PDB file of C-alpha atoms and ligand atoms in Angstrom:
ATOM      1  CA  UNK T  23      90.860  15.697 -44.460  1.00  0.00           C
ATOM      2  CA  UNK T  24      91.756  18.901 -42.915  1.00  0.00           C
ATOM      3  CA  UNK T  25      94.279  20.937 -44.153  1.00  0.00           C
ATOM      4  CA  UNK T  26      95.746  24.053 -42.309  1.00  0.00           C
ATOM      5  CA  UNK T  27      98.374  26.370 -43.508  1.00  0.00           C
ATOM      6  CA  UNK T  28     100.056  29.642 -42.316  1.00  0.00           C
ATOM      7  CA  UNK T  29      96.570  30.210 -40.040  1.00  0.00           C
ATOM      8  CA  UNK T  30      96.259  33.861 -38.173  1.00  0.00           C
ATOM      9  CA  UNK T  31      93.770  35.115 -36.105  1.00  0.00           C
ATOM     10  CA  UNK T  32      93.521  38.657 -34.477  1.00  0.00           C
ATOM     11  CA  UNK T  33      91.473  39.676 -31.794  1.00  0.00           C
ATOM     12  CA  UNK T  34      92.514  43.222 -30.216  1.00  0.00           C
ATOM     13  CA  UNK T  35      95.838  43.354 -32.219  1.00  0.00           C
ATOM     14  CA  UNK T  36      96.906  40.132 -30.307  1.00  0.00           C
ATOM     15  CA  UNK T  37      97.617  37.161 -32.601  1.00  0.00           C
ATOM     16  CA  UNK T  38      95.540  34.448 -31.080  1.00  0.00           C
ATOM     17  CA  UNK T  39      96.681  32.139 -33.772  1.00  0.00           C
ATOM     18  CA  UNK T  40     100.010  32.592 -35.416  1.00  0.00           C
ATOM     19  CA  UNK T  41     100.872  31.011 -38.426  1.00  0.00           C
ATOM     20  CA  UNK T  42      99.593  27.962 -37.612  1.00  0.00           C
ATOM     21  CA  UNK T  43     100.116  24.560 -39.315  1.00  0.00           C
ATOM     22  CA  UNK T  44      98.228  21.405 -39.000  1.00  0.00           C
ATOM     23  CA  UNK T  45      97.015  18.406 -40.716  1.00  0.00           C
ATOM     24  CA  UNK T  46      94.001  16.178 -39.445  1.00  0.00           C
ATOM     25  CA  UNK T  47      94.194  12.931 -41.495  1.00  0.00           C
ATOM     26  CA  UNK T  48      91.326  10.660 -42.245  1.00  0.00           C
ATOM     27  CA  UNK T  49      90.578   8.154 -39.826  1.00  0.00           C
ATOM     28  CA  UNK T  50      92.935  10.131 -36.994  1.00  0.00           C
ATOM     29  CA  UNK T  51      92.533   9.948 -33.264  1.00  0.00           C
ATOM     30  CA  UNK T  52      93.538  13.858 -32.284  1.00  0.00           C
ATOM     31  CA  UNK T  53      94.777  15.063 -28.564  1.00  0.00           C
ATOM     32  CA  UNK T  54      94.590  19.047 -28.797  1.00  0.00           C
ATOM     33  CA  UNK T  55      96.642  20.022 -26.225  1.00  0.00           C
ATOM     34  CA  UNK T  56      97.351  23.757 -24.448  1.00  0.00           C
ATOM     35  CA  UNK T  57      96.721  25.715 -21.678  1.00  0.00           C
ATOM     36  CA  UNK T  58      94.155  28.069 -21.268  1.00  0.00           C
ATOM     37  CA  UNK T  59      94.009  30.837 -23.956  1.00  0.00           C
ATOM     38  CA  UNK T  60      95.974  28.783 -26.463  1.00  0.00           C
ATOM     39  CA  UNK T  61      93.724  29.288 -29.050  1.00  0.00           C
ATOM     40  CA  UNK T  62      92.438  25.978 -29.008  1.00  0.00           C
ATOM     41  CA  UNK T  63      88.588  27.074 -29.124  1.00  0.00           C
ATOM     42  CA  UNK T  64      89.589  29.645 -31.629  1.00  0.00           C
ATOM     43  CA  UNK T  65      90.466  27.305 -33.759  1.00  0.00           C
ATOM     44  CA  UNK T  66      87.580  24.784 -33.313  1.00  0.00           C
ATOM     45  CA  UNK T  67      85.139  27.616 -34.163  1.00  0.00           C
ATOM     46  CA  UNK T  68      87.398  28.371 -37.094  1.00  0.00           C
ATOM     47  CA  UNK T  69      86.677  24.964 -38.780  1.00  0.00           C
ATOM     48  CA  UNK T  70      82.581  25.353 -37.811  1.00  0.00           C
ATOM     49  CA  UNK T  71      82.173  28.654 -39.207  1.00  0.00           C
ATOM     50  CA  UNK T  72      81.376  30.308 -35.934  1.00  0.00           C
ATOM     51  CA  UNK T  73      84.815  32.494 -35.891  1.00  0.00           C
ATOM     52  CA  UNK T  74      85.366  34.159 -39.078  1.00  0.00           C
ATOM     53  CA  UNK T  75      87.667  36.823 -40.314  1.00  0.00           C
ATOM     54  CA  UNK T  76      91.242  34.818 -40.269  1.00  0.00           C
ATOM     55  CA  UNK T  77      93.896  34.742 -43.061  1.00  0.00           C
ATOM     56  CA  UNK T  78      95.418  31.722 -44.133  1.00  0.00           C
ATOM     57  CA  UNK T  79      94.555  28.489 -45.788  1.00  0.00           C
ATOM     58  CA  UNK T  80      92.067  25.884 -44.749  1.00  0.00           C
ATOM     59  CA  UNK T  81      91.105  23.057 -46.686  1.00  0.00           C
ATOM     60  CA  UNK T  82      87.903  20.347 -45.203  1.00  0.00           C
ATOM     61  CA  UNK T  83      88.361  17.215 -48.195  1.00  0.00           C
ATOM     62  CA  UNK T  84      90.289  19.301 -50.462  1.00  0.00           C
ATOM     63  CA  UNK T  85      87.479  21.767 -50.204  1.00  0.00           C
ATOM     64  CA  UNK T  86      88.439  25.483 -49.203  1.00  0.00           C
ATOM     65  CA  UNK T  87      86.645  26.242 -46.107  1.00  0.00           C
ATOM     66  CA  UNK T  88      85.577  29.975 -47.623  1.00  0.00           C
ATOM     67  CA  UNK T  89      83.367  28.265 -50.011  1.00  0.00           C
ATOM     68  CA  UNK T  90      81.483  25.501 -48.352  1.00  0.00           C
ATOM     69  CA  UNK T  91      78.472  26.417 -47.111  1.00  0.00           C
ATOM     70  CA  UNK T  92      77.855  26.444 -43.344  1.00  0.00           C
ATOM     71  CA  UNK T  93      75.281  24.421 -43.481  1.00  0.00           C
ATOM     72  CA  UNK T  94      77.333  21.468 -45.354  1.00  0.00           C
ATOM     73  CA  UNK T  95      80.045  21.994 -42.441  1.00  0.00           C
ATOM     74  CA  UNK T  96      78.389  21.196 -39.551  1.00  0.00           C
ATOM     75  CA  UNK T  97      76.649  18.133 -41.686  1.00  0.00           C
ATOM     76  CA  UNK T  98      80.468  17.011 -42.258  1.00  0.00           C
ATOM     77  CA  UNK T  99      81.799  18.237 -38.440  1.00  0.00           C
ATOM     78  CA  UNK T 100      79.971  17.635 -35.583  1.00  0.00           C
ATOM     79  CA  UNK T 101      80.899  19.304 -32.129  1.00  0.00           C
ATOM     80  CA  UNK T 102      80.531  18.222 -28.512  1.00  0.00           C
ATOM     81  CA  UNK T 103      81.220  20.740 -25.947  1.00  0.00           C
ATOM     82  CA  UNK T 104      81.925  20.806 -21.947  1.00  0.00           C
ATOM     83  CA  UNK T 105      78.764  21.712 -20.832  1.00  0.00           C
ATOM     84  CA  UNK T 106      77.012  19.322 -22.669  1.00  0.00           C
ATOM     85  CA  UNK T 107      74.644  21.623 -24.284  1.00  0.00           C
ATOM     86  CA  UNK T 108      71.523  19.467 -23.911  1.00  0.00           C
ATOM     87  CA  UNK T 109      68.247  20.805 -24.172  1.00  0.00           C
ATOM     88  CA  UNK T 110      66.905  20.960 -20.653  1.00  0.00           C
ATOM     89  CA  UNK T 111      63.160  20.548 -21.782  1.00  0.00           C
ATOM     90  CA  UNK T 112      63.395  17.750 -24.220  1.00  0.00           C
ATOM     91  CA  UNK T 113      63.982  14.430 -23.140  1.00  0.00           C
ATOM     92  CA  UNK T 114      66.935  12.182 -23.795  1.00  0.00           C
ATOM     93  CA  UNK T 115      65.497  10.706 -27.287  1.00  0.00           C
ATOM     94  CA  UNK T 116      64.282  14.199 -28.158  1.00  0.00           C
ATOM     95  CA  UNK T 117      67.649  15.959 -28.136  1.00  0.00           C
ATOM     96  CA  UNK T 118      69.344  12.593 -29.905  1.00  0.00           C
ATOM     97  CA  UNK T 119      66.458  12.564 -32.903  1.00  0.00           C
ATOM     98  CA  UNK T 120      65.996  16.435 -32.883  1.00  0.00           C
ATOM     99  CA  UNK T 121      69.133  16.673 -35.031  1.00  0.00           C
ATOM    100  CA  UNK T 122      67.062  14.700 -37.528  1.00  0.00           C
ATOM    101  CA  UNK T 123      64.182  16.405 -38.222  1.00  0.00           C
ATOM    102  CA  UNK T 124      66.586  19.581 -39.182  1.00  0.00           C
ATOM    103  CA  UNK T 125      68.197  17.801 -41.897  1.00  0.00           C
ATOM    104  CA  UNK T 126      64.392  16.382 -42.979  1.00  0.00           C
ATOM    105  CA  UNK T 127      65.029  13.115 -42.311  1.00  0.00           C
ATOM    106  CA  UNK T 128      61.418  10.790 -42.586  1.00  0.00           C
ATOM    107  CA  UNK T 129      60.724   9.798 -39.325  1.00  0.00           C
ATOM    108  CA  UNK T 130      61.184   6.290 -39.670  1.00  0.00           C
ATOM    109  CA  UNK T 131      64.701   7.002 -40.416  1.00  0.00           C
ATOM    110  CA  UNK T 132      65.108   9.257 -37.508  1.00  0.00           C
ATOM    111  CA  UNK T 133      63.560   6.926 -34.936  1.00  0.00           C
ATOM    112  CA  UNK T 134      66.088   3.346 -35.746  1.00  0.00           C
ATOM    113  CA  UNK T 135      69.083   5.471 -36.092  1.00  0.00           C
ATOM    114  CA  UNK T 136      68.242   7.484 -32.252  1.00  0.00           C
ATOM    115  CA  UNK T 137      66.883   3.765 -31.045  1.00  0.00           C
ATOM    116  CA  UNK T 138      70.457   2.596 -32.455  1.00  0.00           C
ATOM    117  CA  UNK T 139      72.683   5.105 -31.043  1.00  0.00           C
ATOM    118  CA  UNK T 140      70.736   5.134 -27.663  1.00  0.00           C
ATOM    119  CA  UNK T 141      71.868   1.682 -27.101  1.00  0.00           C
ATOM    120  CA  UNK T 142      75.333   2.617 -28.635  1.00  0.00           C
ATOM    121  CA  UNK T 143      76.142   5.012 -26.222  1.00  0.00           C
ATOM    122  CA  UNK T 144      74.823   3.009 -23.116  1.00  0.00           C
ATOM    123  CA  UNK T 145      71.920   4.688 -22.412  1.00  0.00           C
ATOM    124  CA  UNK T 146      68.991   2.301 -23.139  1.00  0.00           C
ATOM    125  CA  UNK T 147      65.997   2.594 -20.556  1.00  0.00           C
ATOM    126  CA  UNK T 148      66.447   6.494 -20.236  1.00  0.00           C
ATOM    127  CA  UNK T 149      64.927   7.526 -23.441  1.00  0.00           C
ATOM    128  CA  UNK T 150      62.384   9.552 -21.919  1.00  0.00           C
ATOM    129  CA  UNK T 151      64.165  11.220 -18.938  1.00  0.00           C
ATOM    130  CA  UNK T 152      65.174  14.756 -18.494  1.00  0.00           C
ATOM    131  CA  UNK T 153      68.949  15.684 -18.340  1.00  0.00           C
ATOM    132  CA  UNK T 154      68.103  17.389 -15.016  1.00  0.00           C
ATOM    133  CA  UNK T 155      67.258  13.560 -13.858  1.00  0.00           C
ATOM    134  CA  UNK T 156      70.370  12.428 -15.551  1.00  0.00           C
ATOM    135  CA  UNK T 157      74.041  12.176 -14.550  1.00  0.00           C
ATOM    136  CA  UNK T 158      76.708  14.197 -16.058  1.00  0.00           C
ATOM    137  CA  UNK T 159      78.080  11.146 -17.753  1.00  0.00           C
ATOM    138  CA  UNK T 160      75.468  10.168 -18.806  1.00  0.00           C
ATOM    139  CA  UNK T 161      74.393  13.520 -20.403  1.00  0.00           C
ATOM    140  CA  UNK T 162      77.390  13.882 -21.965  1.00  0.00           C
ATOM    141  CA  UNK T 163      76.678  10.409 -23.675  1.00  0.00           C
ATOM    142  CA  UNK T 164      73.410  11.691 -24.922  1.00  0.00           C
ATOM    143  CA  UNK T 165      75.524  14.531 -26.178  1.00  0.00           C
ATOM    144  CA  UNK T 166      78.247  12.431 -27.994  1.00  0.00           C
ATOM    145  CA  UNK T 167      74.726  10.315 -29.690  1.00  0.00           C
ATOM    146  CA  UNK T 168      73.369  13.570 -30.865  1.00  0.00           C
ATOM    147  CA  UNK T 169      76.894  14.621 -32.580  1.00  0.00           C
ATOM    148  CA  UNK T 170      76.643  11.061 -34.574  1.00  0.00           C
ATOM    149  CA  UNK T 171      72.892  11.455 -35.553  1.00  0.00           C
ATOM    150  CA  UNK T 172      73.831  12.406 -39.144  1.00  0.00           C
ATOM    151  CA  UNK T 173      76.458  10.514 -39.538  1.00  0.00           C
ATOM    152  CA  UNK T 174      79.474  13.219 -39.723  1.00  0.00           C
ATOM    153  CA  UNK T 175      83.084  12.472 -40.916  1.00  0.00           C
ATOM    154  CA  UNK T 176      84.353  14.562 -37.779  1.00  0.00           C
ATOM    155  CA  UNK T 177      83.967  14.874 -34.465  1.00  0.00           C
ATOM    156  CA  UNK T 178      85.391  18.006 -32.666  1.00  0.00           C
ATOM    157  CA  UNK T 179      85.158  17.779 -28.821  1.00  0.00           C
ATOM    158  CA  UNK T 180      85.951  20.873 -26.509  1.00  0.00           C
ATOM    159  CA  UNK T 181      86.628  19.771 -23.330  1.00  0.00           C
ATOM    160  CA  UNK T 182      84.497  17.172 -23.093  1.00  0.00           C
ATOM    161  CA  UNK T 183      85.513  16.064 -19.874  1.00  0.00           C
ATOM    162  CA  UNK T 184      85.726  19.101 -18.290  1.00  0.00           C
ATOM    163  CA  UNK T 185      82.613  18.719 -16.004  1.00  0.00           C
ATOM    164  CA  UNK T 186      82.911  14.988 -15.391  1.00  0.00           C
ATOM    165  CA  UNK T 187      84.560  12.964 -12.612  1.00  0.00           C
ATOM    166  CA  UNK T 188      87.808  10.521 -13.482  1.00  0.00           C
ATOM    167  CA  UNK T 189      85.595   7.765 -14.128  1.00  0.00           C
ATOM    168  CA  UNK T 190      83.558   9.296 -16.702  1.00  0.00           C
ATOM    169  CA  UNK T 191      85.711  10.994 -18.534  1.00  0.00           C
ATOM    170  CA  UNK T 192      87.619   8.143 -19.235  1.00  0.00           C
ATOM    171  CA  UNK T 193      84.426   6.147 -20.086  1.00  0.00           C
ATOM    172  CA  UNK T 194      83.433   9.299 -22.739  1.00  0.00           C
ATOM    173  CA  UNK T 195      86.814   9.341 -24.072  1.00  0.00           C
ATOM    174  CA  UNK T 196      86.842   5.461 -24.792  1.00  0.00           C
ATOM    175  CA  UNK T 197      83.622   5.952 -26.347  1.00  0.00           C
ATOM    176  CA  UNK T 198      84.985   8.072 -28.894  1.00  0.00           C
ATOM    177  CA  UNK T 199      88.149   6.346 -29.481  1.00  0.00           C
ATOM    178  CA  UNK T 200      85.449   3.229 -30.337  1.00  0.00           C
ATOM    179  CA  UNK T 201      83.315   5.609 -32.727  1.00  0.00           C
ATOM    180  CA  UNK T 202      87.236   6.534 -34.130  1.00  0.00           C
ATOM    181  CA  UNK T 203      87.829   2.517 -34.913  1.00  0.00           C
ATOM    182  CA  UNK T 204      84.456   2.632 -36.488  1.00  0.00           C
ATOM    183  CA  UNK T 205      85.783   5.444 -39.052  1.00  0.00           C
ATOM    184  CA  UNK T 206      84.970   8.501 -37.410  1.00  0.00           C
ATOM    185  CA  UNK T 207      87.750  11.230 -37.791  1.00  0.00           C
ATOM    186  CA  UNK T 208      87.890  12.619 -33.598  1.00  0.00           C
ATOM    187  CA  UNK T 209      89.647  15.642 -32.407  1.00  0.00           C
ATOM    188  CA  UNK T 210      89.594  16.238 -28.778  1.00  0.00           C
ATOM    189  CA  UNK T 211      90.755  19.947 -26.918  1.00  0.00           C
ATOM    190  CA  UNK T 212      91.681  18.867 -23.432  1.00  0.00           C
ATOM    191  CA  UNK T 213      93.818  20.212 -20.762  1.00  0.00           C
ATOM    192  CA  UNK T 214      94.018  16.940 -18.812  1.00  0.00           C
ATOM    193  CA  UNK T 215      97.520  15.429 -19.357  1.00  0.00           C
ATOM    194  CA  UNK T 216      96.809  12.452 -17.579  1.00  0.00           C
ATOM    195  CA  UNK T 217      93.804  11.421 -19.789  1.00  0.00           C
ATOM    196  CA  UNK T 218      96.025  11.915 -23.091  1.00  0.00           C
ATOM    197  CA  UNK T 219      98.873  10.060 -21.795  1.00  0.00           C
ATOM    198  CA  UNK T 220      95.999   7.016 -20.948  1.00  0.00           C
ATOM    199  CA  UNK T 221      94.866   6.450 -24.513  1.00  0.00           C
ATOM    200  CA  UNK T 222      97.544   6.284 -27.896  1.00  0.00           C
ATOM    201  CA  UNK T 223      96.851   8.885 -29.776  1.00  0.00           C
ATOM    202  CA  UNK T 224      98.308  11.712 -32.282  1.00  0.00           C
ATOM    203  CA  UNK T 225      99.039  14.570 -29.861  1.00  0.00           C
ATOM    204  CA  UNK T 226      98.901  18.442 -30.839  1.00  0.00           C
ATOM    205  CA  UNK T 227      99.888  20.598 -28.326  1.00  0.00           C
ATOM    206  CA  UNK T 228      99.692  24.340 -28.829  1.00  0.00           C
ATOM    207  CA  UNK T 229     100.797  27.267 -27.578  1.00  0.00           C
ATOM    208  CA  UNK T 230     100.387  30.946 -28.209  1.00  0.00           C
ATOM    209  CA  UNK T 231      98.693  29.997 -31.223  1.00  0.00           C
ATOM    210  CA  UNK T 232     100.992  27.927 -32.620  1.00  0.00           C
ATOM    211  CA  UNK T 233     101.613  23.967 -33.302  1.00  0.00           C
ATOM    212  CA  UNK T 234     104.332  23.263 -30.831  1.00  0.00           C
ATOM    213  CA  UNK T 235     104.711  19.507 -30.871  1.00  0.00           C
ATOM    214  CA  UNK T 236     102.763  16.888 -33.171  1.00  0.00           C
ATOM    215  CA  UNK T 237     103.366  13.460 -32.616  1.00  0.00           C
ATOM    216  CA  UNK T 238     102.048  10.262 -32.989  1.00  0.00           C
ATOM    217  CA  UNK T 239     101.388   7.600 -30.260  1.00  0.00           C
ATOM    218  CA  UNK T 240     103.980   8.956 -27.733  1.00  0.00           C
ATOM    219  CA  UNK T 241     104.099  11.927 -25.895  1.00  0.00           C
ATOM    220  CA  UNK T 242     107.939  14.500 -25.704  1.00  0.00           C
ATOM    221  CA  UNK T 243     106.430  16.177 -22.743  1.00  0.00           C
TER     222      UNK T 243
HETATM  223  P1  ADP C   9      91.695  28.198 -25.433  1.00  0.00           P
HETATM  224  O1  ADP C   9      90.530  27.515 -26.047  1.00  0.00           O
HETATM  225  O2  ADP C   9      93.003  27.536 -25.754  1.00  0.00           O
HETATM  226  O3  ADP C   9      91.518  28.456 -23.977  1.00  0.00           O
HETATM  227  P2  ADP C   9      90.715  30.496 -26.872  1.00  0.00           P
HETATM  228  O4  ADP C   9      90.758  30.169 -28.303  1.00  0.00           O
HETATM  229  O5  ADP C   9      89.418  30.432 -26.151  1.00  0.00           O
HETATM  230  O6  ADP C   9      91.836  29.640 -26.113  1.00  0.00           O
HETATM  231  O7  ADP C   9      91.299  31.948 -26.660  1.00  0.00           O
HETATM  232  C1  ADP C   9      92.545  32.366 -27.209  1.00  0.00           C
HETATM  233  C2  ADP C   9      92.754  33.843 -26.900  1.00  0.00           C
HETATM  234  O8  ADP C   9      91.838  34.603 -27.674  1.00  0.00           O
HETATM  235  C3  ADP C   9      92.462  34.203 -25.452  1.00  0.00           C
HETATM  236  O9  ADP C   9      93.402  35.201 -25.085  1.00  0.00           O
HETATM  237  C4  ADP C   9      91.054  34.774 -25.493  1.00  0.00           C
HETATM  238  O10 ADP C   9      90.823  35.692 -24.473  1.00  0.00           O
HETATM  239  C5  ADP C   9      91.016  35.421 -26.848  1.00  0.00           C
HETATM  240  N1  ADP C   9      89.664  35.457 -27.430  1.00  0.00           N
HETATM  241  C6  ADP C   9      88.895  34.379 -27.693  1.00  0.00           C
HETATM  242  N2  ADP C   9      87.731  34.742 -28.251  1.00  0.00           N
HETATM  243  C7  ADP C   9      87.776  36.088 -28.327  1.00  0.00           C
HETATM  244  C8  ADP C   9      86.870  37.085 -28.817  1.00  0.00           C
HETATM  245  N3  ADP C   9      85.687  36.765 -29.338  1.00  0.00           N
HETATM  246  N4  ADP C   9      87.249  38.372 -28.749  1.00  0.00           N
HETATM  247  C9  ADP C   9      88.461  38.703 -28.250  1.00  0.00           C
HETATM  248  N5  ADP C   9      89.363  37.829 -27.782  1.00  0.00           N
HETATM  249  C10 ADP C   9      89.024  36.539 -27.825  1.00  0.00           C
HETATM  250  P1  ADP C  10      85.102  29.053 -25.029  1.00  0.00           P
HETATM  251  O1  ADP C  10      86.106  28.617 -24.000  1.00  0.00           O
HETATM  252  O2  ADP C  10      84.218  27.976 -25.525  1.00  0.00           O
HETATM  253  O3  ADP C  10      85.730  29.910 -26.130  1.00  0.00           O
HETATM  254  P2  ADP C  10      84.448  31.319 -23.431  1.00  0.00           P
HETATM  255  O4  ADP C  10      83.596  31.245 -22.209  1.00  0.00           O
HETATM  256  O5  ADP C  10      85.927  31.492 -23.334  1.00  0.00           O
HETATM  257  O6  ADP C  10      84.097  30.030 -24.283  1.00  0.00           O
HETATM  258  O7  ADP C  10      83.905  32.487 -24.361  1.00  0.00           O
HETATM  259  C1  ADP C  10      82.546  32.754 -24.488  1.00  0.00           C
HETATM  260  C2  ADP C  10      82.388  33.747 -25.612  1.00  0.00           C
HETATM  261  O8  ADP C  10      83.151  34.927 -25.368  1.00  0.00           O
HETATM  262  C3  ADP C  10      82.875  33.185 -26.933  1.00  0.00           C
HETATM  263  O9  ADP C  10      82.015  33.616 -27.972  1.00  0.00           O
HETATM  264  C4  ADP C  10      84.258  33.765 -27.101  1.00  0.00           C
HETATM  265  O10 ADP C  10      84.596  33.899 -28.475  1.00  0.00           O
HETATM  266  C5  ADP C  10      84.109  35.117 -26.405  1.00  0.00           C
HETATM  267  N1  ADP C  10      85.372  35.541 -25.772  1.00  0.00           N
HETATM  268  C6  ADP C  10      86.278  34.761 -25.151  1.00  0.00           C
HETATM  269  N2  ADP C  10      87.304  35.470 -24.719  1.00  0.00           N
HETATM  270  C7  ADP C  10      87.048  36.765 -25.046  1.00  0.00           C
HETATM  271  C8  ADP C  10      87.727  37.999 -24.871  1.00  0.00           C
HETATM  272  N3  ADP C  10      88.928  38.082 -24.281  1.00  0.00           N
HETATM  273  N4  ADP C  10      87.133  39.131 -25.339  1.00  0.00           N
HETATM  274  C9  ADP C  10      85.954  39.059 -25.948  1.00  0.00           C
HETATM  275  N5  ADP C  10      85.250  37.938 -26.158  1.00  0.00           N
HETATM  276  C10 ADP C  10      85.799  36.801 -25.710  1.00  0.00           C
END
């Protein structure tokens, strides 16, 4: 699904990502692994569009990444970030269905696919709250709905559990394990070792831009 090959970014002369190598399969539950300044973000914003300028090869379903348009990228990968990234004047529902109207979805169609993932995500009887009035949990939920509004292929997820307690995070990371076994293709940056070594899953770790270890369902670390 995602094909990476000989990958090289350079910021300031500094080789942020060097010569990287990966493959994201279809259907894969991802760990991305690596301290700070990895590259891991980098890389994430590579595959969205949002960080151009790199050599290499990158392929999203055996399309190269240089010619599909932006706009069909973030249709096919979705992204959830740390800070949740909510709009703070829109209610819960709003920033869920917004995602619809962009895309020019009838509103009908909008409005049973936001009712669906509302209830989905745990978060039925809050439709019309604000994220201020909201729990970081739970906003994160209403961030993970919004990422499956249009459906995408891929979820990317950069830290997602960065600003939530223990209990949370695990709850947000079993919710997208359970989106995974539903056929979603999830890769998640973290830097928490404990919460990858709680759920089986392929594990990336990188450092200084590079793949160091890829393995699947058990951790060498
Ligand atoms: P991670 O997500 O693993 O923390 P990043 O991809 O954010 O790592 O950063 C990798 C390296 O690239 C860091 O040294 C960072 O300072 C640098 N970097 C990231 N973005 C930029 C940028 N826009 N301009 C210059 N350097 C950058
Ligand atoms: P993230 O961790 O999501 O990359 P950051 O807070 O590290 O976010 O970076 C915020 C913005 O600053 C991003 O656009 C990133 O590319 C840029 N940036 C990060 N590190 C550097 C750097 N060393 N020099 C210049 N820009 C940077």
């Amino acid at each position: 699904m995602i094909f990476i090959r000989n990958l090289n970014k350079i910021y300031n002369n500094t080789n942020v990502i060097n010569n990287l190598d990966l493959q994201i399969e279809k259907g894969d539950f991802v760990f991305l692994h690596g301290k700070s300044g990895s590259g891991k973000s980098t890389l994430l914003k590579i595959l969205t569009k949002e960080v151009r300028g790199w050599s290499g090869k990158i392929t999203v379903d055996s399309q190269d990444l240089n010619k599909v348009a932006t706009y069909n990228i973030r249709r096919k990968i979705s992204v959830i970030y740390q800070s949740f990234e909510l709009l703070q004047e829109k209610t819960v529902y709003e920033n869920i269905s917004l995602a619809g109207h962009v895309v020019g979805k009838t509103n009908k169609d909008i409005h049973n696919r936001t009712t669906l993932l509302i209830e989905k995500v745990g978060l039925k009887g809050k439709e019309n709250l604000y994220p201020k009035n909201i729990s970081g949990g739970e906003q994160q939920r209403v961030a993970v709905a919004r990422a499956l509004l249009n459906k995408p292929e891929i979820i990317l997820a950069d830290e997602p559990t960065g600003n939530l307690d223990t209990e949370n995070a695990y709850h947000i990371i079993r919710l997208l394990k359970q989106l995974n076994e539903e056929g979603v293709t999830v890769l998640i940056v973290t830097h928490d070792l404990e919460l990858v070594k709680s759920f089986p899953a392929k594990i990336i770790i990188m450092s200084e831009g590079k793949v160091k270890i890829s393995e699947n369902d058990h951790l060498l670390i």
